[in-house]
PDB file of C-alpha atoms in Angstrom:
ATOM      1  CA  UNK F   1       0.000   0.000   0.000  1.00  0.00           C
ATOM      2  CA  UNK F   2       3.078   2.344   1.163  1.00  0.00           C
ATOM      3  CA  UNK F   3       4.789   1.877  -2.029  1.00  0.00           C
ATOM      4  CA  UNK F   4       1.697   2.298  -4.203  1.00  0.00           C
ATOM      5  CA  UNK F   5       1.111   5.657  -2.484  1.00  0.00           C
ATOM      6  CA  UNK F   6       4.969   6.439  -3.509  1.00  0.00           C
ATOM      7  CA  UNK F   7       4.538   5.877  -6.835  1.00  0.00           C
ATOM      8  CA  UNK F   8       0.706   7.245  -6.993  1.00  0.00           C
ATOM      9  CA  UNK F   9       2.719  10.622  -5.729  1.00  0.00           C
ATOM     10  CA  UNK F  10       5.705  10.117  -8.031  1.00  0.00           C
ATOM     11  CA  UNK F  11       3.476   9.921 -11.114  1.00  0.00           C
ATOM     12  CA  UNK F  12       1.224  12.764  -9.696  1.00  0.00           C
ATOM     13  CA  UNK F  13       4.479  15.030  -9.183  1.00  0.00           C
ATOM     14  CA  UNK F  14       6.067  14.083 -12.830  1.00  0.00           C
ATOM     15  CA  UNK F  15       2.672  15.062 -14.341  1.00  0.00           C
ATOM     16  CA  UNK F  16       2.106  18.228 -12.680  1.00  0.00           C
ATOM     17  CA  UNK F  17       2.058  21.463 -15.028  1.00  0.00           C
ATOM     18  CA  UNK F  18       4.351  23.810 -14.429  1.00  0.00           C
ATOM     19  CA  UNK F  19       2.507  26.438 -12.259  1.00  0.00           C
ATOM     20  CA  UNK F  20       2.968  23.508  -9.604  1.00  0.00           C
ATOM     21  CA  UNK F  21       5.850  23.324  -6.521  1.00  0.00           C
ATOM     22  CA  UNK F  22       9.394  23.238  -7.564  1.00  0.00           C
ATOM     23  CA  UNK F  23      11.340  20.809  -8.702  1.00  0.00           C
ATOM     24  CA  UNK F  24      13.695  21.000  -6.146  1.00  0.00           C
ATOM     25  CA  UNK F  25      10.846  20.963  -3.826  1.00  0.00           C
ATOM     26  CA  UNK F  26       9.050  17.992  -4.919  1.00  0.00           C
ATOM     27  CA  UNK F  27      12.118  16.250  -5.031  1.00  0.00           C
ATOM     28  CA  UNK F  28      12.764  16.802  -1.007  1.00  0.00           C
ATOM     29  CA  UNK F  29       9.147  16.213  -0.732  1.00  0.00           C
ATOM     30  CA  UNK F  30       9.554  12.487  -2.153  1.00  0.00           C
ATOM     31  CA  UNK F  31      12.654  11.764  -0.088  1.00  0.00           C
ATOM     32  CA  UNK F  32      11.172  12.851   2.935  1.00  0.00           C
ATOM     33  CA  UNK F  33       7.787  10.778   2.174  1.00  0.00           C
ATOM     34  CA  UNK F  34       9.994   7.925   1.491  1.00  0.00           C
ATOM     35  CA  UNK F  35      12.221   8.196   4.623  1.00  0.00           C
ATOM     36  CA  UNK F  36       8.742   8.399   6.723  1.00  0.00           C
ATOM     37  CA  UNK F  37       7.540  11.477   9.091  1.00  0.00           C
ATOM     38  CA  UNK F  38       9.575  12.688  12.014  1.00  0.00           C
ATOM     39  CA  UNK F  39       5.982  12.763  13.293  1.00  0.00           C
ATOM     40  CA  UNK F  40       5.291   8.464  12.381  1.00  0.00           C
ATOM     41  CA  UNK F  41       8.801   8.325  14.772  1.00  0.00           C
ATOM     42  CA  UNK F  42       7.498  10.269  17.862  1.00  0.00           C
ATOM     43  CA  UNK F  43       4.215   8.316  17.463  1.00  0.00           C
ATOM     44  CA  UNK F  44       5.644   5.278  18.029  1.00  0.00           C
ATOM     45  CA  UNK F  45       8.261   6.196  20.361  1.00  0.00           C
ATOM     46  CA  UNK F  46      11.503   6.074  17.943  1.00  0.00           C
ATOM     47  CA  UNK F  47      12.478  10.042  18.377  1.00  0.00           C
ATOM     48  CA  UNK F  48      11.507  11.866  22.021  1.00  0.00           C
ATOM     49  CA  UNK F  49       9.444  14.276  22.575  1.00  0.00           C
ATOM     50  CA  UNK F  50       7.740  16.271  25.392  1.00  0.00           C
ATOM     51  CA  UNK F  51       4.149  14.831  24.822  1.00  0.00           C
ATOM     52  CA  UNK F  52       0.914  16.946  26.016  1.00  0.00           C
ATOM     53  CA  UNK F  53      -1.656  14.847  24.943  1.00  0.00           C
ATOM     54  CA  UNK F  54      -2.325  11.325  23.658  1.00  0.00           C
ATOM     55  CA  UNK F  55      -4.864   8.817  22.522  1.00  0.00           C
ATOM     56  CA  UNK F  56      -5.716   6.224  19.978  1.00  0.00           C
ATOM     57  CA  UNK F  57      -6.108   9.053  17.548  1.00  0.00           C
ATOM     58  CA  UNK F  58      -4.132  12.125  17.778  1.00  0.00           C
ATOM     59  CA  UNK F  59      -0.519  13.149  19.731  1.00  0.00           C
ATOM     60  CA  UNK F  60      -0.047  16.780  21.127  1.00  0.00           C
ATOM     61  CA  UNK F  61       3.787  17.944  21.799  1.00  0.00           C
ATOM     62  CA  UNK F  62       6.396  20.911  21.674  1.00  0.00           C
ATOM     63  CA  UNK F  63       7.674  21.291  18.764  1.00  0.00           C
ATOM     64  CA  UNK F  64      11.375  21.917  18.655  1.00  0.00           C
ATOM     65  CA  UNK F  65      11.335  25.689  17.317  1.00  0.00           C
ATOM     66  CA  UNK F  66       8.903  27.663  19.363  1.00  0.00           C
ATOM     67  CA  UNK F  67       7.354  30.064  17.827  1.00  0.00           C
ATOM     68  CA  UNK F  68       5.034  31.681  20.523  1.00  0.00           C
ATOM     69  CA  UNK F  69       5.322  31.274  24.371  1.00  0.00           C
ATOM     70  CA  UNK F  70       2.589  28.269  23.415  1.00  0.00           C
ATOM     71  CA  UNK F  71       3.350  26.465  20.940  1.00  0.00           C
ATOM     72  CA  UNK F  72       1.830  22.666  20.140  1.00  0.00           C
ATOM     73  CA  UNK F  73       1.917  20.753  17.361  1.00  0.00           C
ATOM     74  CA  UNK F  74      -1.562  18.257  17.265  1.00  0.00           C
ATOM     75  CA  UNK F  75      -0.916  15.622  14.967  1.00  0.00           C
ATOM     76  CA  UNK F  76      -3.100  12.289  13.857  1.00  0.00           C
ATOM     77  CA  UNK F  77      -1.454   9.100  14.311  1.00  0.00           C
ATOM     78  CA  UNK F  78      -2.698   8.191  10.941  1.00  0.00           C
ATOM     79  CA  UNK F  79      -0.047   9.674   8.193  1.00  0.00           C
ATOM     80  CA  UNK F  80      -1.834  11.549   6.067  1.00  0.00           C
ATOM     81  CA  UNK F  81       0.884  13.645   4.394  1.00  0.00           C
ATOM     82  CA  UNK F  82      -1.153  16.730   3.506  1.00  0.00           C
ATOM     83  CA  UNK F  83      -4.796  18.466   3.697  1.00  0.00           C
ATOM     84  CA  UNK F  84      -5.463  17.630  -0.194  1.00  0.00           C
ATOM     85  CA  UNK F  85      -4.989  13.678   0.722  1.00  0.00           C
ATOM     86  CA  UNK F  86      -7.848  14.280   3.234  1.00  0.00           C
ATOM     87  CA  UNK F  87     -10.936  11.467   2.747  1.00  0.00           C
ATOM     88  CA  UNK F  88     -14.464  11.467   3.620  1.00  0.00           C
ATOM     89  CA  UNK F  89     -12.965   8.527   6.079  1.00  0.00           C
ATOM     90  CA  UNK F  90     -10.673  11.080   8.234  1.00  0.00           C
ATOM     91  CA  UNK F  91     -13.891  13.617   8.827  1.00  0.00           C
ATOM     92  CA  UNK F  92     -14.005  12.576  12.512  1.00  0.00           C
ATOM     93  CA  UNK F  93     -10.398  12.993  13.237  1.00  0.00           C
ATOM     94  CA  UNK F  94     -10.430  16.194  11.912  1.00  0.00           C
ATOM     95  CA  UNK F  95     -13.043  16.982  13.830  1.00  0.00           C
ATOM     96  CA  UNK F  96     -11.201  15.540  16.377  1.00  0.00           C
ATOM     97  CA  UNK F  97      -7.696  17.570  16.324  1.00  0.00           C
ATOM     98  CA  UNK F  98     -10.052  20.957  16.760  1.00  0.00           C
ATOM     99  CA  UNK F  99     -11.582  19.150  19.844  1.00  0.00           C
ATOM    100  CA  UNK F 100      -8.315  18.677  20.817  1.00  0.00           C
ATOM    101  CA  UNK F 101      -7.083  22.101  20.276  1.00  0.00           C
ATOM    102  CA  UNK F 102     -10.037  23.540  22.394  1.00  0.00           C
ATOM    103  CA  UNK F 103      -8.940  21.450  25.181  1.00  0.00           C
ATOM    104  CA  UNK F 104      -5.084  22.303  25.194  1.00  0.00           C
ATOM    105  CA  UNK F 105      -5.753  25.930  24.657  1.00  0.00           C
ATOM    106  CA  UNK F 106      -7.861  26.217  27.916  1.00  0.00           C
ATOM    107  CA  UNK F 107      -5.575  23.874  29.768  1.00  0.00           C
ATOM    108  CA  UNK F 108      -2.572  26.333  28.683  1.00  0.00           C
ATOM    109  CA  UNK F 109      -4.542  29.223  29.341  1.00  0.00           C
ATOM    110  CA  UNK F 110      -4.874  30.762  26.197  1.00  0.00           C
ATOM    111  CA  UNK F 111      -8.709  30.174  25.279  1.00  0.00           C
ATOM    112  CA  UNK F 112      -9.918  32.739  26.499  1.00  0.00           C
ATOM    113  CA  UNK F 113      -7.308  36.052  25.709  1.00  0.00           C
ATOM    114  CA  UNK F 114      -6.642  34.120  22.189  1.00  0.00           C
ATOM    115  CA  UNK F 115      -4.909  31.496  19.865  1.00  0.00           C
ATOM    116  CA  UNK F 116      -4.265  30.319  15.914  1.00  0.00           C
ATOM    117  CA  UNK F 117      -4.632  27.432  14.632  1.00  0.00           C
ATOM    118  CA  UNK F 118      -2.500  26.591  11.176  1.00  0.00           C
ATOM    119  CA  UNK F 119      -1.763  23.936   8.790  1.00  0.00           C
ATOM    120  CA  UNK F 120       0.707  24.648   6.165  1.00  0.00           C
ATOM    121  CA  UNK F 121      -0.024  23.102   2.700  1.00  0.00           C
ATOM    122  CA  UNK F 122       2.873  22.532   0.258  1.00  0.00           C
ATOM    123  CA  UNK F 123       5.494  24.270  -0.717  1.00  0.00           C
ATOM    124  CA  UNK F 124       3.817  28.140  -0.427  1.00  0.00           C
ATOM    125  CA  UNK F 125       2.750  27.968   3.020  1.00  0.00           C
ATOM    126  CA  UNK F 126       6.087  26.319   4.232  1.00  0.00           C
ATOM    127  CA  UNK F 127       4.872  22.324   4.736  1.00  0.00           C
ATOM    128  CA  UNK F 128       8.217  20.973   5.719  1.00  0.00           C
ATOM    129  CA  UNK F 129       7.224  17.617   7.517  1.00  0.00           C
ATOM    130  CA  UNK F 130       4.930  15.664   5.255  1.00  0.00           C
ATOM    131  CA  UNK F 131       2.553  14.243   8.001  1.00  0.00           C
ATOM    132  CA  UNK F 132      -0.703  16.258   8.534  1.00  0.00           C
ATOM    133  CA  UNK F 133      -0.418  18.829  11.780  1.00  0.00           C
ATOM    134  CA  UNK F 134      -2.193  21.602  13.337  1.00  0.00           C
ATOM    135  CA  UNK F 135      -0.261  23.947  14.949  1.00  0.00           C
ATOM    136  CA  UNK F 136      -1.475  25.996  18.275  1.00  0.00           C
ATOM    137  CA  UNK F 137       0.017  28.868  18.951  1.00  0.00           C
ATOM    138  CA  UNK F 138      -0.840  31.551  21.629  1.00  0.00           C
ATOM    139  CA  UNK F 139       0.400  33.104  24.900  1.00  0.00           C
ATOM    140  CA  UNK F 140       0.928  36.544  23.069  1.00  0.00           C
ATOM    141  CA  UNK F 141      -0.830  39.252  20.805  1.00  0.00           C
ATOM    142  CA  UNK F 142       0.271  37.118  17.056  1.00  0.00           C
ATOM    143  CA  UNK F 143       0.494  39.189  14.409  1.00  0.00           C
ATOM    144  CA  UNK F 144      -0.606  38.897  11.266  1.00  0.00           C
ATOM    145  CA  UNK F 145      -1.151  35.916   9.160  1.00  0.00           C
ATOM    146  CA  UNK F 146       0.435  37.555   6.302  1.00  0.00           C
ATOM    147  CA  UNK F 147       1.856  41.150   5.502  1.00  0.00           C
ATOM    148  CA  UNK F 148      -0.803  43.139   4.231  1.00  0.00           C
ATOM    149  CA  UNK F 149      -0.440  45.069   1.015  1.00  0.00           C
ATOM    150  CA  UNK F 150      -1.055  48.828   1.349  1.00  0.00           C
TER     151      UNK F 150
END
């Protein structure tokens, strides 16, 4: 199945017109696919990391570049490597991960004064780990999502 979904994403990425990600990142997206997510390795306990929350579905830690006082990264335990791979099949766990969100923002005391949640998509928005993940972020006024054109 693993190395169907390789090649179903090889072909995809060869076939791609040209207003698509970059060469050189589809290539790094393919090895890192192929090497399997730093994410898959926390999950099941290969790579450490300061865990928040966990159950049969979803895994909450600190991720390793803060980028707000609070900072988690809520990931599913199933790899799904981004948003467009999404199935009717995951609609509870995504339901799920803002569940979760809801409950780690008001444990770290953020629900109330304010947080973002994000998931970066491909190569525009930054995806660097190809394993779905929301991130939390709060414990300070953010600013915004994007500069603003004047």
């Amino acid at each position: 199945m693993k190395q169907l979904l390789i090649f179903s994403t090889l072909l995809l990425l060869v076939i791609t017109p040209a207003w698509s990600q970059s060469t050189e990142y589809q290539k790094n997206k393919i090895d890192k696919i192929e090497k399997g997510s730093v994410f898959t390795k926390i999950i099941n306990g290969d790579l450490p990391a300061t865990i928040v929350y966990e159950d049969e579905d979803i895994i909450a830690f600190v991720p390793l570049r803060l980028q707000a006082p609070v900072h988690l990264l809520i990931v599913p335990k199933k790899e799904i490597h981004t948003i467009n791979e999404v199935s009717e099949e995951d609609t509870l766990l995504l339901g799920k991960l803002f569940l979760v969100a809801k409950k780690l923002a008001k444990e770290q005391g953020i629900s109330e004064t304010g947080y973002r949640l994000t998931m970066n998509i491909n190569e525009d928005a930054g995806q660097s780990v190809f394993h779905l993940h929301m991130h939390l972020l709060g414990g300070k006024t953010l600013g915004p999502m994007v500069i603003q054109a004047k």
